[in-house]
mmCIF file of C-alpha atoms in Angstrom:
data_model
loop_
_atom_site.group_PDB
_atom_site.id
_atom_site.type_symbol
_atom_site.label_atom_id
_atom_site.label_comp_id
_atom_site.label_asym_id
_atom_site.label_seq_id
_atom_site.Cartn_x
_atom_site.Cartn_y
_atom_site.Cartn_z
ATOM 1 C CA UNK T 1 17.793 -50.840 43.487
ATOM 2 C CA UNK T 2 16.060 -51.918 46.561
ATOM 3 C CA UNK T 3 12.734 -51.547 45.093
ATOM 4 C CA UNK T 4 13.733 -53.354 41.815
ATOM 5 C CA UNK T 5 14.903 -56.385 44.102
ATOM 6 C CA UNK T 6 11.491 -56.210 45.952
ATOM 7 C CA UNK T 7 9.583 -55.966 42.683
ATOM 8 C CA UNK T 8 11.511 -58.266 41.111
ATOM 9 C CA UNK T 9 11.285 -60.980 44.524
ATOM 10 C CA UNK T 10 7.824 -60.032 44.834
ATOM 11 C CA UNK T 11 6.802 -61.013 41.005
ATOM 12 C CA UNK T 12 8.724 -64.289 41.729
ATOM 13 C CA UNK T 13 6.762 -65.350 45.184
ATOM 14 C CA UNK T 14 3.285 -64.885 43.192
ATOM 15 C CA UNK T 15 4.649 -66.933 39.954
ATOM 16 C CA UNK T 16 6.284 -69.874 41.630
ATOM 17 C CA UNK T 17 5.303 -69.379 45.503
ATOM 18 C CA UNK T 18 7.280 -68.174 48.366
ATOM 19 C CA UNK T 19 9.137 -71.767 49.344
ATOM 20 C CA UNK T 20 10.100 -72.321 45.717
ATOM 21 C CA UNK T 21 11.634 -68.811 45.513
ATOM 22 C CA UNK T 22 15.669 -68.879 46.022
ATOM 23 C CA UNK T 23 17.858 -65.625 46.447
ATOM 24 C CA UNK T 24 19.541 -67.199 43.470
ATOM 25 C CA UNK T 25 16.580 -66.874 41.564
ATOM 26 C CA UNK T 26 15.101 -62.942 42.972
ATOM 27 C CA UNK T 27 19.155 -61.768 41.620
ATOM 28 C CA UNK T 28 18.998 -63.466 38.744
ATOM 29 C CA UNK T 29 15.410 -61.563 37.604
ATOM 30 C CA UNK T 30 16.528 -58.334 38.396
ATOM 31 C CA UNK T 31 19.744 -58.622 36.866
ATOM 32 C CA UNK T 32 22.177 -57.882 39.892
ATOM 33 C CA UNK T 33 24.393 -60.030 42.101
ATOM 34 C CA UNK T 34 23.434 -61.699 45.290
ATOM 35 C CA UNK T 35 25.806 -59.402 47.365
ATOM 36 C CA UNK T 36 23.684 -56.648 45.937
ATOM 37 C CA UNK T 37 20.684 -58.248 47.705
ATOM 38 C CA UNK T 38 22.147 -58.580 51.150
ATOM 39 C CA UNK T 39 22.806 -55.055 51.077
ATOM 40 C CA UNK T 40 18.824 -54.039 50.821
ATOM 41 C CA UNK T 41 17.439 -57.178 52.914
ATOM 42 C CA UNK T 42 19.032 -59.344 55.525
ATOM 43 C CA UNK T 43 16.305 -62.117 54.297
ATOM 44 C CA UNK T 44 13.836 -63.394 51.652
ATOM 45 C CA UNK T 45 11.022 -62.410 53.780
ATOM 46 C CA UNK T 46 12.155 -58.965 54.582
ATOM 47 C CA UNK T 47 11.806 -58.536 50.818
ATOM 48 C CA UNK T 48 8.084 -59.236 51.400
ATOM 49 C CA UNK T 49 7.514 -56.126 53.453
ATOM 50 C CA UNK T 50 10.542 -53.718 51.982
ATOM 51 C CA UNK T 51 8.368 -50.221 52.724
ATOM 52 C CA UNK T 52 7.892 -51.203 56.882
ATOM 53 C CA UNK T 53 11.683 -49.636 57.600
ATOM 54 C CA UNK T 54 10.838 -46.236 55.834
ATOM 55 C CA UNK T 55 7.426 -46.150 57.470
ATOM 56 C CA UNK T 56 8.832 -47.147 61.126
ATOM 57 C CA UNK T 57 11.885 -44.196 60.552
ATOM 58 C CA UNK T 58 8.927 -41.633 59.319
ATOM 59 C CA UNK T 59 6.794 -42.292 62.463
ATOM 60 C CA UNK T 60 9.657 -42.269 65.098
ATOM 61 C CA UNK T 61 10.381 -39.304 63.480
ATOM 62 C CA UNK T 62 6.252 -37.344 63.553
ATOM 63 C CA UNK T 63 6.117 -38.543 67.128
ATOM 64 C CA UNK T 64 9.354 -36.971 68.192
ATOM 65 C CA UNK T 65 7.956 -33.441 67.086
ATOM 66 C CA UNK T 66 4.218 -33.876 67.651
ATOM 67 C CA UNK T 67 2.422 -31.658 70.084
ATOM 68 C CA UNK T 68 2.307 -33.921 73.594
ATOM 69 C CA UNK T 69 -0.895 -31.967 74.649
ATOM 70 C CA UNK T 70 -2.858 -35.022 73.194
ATOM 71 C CA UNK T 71 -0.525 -38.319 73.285
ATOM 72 C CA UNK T 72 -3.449 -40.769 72.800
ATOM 73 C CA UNK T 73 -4.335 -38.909 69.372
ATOM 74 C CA UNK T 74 -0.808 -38.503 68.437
ATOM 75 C CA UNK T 75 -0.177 -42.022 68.489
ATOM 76 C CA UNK T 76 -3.363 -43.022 66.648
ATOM 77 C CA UNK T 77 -2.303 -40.045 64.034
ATOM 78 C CA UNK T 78 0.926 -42.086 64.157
ATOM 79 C CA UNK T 79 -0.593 -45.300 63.078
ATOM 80 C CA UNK T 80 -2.183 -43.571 60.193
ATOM 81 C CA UNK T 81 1.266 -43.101 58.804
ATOM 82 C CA UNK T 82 0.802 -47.070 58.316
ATOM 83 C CA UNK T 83 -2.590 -47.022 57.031
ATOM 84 C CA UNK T 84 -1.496 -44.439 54.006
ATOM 85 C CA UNK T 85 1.694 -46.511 53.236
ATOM 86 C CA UNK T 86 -0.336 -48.958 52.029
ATOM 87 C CA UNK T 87 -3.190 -47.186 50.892
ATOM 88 C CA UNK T 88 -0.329 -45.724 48.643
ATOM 89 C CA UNK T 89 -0.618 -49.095 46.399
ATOM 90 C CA UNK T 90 -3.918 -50.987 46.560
ATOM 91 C CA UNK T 91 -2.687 -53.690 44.241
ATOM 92 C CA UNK T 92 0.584 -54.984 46.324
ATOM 93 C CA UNK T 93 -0.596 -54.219 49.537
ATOM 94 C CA UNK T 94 -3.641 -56.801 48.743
ATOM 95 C CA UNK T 95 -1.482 -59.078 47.342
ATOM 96 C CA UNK T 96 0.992 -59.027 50.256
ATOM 97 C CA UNK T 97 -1.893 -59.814 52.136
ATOM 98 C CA UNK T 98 -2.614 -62.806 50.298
ATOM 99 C CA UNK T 99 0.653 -63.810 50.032
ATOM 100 C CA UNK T 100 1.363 -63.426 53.935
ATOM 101 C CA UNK T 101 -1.787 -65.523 54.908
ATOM 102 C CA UNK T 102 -0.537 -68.655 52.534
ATOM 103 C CA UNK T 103 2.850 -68.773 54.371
ATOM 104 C CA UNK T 104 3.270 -69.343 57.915
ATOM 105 C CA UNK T 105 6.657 -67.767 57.985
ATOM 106 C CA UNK T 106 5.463 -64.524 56.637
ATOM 107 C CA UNK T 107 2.549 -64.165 59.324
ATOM 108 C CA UNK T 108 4.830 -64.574 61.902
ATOM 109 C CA UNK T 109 7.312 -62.282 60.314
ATOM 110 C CA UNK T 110 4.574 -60.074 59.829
ATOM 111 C CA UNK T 111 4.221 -59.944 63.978
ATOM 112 C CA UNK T 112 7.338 -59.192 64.584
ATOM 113 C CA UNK T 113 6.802 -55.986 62.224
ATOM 114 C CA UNK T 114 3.606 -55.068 64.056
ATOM 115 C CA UNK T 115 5.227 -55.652 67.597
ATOM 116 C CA UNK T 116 8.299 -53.121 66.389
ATOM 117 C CA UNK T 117 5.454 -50.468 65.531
ATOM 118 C CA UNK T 118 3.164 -50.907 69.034
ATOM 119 C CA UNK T 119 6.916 -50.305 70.830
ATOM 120 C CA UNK T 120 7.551 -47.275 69.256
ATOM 121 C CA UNK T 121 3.903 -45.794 70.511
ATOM 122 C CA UNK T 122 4.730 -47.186 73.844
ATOM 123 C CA UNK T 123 7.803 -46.314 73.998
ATOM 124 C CA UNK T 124 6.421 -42.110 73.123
ATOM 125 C CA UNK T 125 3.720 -42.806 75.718
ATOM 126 C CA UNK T 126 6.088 -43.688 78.386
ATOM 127 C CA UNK T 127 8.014 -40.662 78.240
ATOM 128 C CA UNK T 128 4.456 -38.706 78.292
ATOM 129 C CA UNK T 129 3.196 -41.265 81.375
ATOM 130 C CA UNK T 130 6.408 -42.450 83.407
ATOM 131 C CA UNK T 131 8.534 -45.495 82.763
ATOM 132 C CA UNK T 132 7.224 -47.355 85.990
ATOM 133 C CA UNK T 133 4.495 -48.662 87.579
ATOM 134 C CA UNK T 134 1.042 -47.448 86.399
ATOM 135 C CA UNK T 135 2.390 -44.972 83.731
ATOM 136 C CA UNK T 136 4.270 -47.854 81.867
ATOM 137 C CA UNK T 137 0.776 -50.045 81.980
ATOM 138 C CA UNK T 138 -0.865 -47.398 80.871
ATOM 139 C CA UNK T 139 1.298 -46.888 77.865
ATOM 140 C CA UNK T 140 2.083 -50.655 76.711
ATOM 141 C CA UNK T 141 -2.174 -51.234 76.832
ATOM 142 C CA UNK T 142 -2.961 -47.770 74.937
ATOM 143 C CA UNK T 143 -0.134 -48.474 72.398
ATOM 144 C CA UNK T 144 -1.836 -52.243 71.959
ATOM 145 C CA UNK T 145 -5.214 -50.593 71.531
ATOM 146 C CA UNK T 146 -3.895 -48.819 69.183
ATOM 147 C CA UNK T 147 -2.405 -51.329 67.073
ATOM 148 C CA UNK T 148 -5.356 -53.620 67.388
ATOM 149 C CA UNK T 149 -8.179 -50.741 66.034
ATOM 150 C CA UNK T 150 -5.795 -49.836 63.331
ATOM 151 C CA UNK T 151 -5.149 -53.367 62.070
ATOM 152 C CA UNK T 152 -9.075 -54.830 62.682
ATOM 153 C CA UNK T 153 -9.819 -51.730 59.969
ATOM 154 C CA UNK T 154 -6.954 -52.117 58.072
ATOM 155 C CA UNK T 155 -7.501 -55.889 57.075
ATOM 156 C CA UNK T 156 -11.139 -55.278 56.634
ATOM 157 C CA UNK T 157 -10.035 -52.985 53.585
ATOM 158 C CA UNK T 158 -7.639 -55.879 52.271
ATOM 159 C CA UNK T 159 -10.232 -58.351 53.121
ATOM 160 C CA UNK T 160 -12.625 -56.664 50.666
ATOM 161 C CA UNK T 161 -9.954 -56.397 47.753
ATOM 162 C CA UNK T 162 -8.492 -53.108 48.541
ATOM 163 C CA UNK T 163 -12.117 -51.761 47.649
ATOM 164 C CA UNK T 164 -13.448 -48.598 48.865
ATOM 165 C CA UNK T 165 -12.310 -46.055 51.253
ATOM 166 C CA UNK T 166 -9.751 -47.513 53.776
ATOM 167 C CA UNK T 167 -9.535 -44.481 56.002
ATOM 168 C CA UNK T 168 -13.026 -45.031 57.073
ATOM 169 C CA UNK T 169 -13.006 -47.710 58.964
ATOM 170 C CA UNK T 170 -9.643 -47.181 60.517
ATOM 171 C CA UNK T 171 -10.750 -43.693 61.488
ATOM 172 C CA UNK T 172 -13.786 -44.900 63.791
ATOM 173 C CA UNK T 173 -11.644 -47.950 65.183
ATOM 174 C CA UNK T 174 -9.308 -45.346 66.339
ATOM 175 C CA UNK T 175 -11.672 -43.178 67.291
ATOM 176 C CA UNK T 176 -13.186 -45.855 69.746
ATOM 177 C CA UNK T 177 -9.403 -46.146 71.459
ATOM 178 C CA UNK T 178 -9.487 -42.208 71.876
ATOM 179 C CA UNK T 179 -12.853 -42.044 73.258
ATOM 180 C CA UNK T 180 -11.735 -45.109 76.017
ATOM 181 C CA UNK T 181 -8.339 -43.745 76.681
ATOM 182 C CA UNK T 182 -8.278 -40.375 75.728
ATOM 183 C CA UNK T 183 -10.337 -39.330 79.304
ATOM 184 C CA UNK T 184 -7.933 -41.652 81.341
ATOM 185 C CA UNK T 185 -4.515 -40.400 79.427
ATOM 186 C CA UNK T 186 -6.016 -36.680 80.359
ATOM 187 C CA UNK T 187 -5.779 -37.363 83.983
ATOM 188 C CA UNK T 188 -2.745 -36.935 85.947
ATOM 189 C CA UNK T 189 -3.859 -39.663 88.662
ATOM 190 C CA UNK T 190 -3.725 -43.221 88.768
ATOM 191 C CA UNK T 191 -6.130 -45.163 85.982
ATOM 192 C CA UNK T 192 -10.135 -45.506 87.092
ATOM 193 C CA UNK T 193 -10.618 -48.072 89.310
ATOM 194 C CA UNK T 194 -11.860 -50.458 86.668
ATOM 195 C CA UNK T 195 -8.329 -50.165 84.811
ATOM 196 C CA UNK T 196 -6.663 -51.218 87.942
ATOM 197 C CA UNK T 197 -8.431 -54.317 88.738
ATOM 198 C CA UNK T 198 -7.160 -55.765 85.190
ATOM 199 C CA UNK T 199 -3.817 -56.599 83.606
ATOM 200 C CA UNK T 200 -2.841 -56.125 80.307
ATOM 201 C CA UNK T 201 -1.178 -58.786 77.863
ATOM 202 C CA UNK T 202 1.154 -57.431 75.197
ATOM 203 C CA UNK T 203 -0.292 -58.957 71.224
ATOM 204 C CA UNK T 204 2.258 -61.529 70.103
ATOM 205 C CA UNK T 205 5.096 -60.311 67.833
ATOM 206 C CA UNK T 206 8.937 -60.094 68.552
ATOM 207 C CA UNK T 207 10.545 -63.169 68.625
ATOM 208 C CA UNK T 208 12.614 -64.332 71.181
ATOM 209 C CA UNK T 209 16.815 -64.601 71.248
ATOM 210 C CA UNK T 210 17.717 -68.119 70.510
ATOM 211 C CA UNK T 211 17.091 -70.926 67.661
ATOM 212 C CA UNK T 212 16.181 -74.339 69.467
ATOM 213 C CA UNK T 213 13.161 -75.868 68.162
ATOM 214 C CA UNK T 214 10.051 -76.183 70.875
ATOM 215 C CA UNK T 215 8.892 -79.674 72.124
ATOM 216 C CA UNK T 216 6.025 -80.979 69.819
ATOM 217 C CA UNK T 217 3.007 -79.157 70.589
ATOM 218 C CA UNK T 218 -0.269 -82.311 71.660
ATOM 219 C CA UNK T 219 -3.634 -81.950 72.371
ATOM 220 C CA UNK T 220 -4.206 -83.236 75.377
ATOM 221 C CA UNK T 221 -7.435 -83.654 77.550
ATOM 222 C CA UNK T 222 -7.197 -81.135 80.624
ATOM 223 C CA UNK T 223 -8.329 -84.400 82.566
ATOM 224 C CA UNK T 224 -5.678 -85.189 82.180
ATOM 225 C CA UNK T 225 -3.515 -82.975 84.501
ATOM 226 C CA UNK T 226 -4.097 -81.784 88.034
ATOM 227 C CA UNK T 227 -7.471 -79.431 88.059
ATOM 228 C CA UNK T 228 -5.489 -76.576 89.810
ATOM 229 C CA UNK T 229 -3.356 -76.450 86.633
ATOM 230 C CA UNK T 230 -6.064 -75.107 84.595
ATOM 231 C CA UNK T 231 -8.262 -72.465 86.433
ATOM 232 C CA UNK T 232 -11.284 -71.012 84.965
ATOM 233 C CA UNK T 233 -10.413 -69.181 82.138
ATOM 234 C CA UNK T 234 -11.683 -66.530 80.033
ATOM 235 C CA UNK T 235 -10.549 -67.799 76.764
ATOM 236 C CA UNK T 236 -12.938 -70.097 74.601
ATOM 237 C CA UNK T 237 -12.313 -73.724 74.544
ATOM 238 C CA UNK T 238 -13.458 -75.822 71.962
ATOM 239 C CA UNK T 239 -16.867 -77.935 72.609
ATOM 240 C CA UNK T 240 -15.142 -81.461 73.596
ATOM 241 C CA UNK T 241 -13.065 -79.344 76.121
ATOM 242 C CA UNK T 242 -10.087 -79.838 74.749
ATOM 243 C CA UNK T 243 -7.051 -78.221 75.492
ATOM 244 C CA UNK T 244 -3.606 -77.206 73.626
ATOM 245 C CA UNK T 245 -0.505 -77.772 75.805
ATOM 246 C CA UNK T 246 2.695 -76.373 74.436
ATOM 247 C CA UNK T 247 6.081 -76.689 75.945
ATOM 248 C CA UNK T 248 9.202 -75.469 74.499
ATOM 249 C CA UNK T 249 12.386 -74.436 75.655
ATOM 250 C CA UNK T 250 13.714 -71.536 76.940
ATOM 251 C CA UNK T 251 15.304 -69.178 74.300
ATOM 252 C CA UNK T 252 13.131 -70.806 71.268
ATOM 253 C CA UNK T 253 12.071 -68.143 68.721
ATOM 254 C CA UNK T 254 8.061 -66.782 68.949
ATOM 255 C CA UNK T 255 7.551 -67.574 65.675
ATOM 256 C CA UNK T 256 8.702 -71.486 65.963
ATOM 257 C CA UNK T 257 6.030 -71.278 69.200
ATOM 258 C CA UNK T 258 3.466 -69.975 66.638
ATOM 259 C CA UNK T 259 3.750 -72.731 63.724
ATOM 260 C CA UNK T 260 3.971 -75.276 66.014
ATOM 261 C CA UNK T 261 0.522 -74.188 68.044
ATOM 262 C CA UNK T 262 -0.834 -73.515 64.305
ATOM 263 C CA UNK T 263 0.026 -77.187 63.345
ATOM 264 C CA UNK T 264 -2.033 -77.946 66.687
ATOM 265 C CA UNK T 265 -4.955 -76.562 66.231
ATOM 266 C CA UNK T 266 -5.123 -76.592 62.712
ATOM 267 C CA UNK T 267 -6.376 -72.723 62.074
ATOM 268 C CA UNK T 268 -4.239 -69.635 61.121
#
């Protein structure tokens, strides 16, 4: 039943578009009451990505009986799990793709998913490198490397059409993570010296508790405010120097942050 509602949802979002699609309208196509789709998926958009539960349960589950001799390959052997679910169907996995770069709602959905997968890594890598101090760093930037090489490879397949070998360029993305991290996870002491002198910024995903909408999001000339407000920074700035100052409240959801610095800046 749950994949005929995703089949039949799925169908619907390419024929009349995701906005257009009601529940009303998935039950009615596969023939089953709207109780019957609450049961499968809390949401519309959860019925965009209905294999991500099975795949998150079968990873938790290889990581809890890997061999920890090696955690930095048994977390990039975990992300493959993800890689072959949706190697598994060429055809929807592309379309999903499609789909989830046409609808804002969906990409930031879709970073909630990926933040739920680079927790589970870190959360195996902390119990292999300590849940303080260094040994937490150390997991929450592998575990983003991780995700990061995996994905970059990943979309490159779905990019091209689903065409070719998707393995391939997933397997030397993650092989560049093990080659940087797998020396440093080896070690029992601190990271090298050059690891210290840098923080580490989780990728966007989960969203935040809460549901009030953020202020409106302005471009706004950094002359504009006191210099010590922006320092250098290493991020590029478009050639005008203009800047993107968004201010919301506390508690608003990530993914009402995301649209509304989207809307701003005008790219995906």
């Amino acid at each position: 039943m749950r994949e005929v509602l995703a089949q039949a949802a799925f169908q619907l979002f390419l024929e009349r578009g995701f906005e257009r699609t009601t529940v009303d309208d998935i039950v009615a196509r596969a023939g089953v009451g709207r109780r019957s789709f609450f049961r499968y998926f809390p949401s519309k958009e959860d019925a965009v990505f209905p294999d991500h539960e099975r795949c998150l349960v079968e990873m938790t589950e290889f990581l809890a009986a890997v061999d920890d001799s090696d955690p930095v390959g048994a977390v990039c052997d975990a992300a493959r799990i993800v890689l072959r679910m949706y190697a598994a169907n060429p055809e929807f996995s592309v379309q999903r793709y499609r789909l989830t770069r046409e609808v804002p709602g969906l990409r930031t959905y879709e970073l909630s998913v990926v933040r739920r997968y680079e927790q589970t890594l870190a959360g195996h890598l902390r119990g292999r490198f300590g849940e303080g101090g260094d040994g937490e760093l150390r997991a929450e930037v592998i575990a983003a490397s991780v995700v990061a090489a995996h994905n970059n490879g990943l979309r490159l397949w779905l990019r091209s059409g689903g065409e070719g070998d998707p393995e391939a360029a997933v397997d030397h993305a993650l092989a560049l993570v093990r080659e940087v991290w797998g020396r440093t996870a080896a070690e029992a002491g601190a990271p090298s010296p050059e690891c210290e002198s840098r923080g580490a910024e989780g990728l966007p995903g989960g969203s935040v508790p809460g549901s009030k909408a953020p202020l409106p999001v302005a471009p706004s000339s950094a002359g504009s405010f006191p210099a010590s407000l922006f320092p250098a920074s290493p991020f590029p700035v478009s050639g005008d120097g203009e800047v993107i100052v968004m201010v919301a409240r506390k508690g608003t959801p990530m993914w009402r942050v995301v649209q509304q610095i989207e809307a701003a800046v005008g790219e995906d």
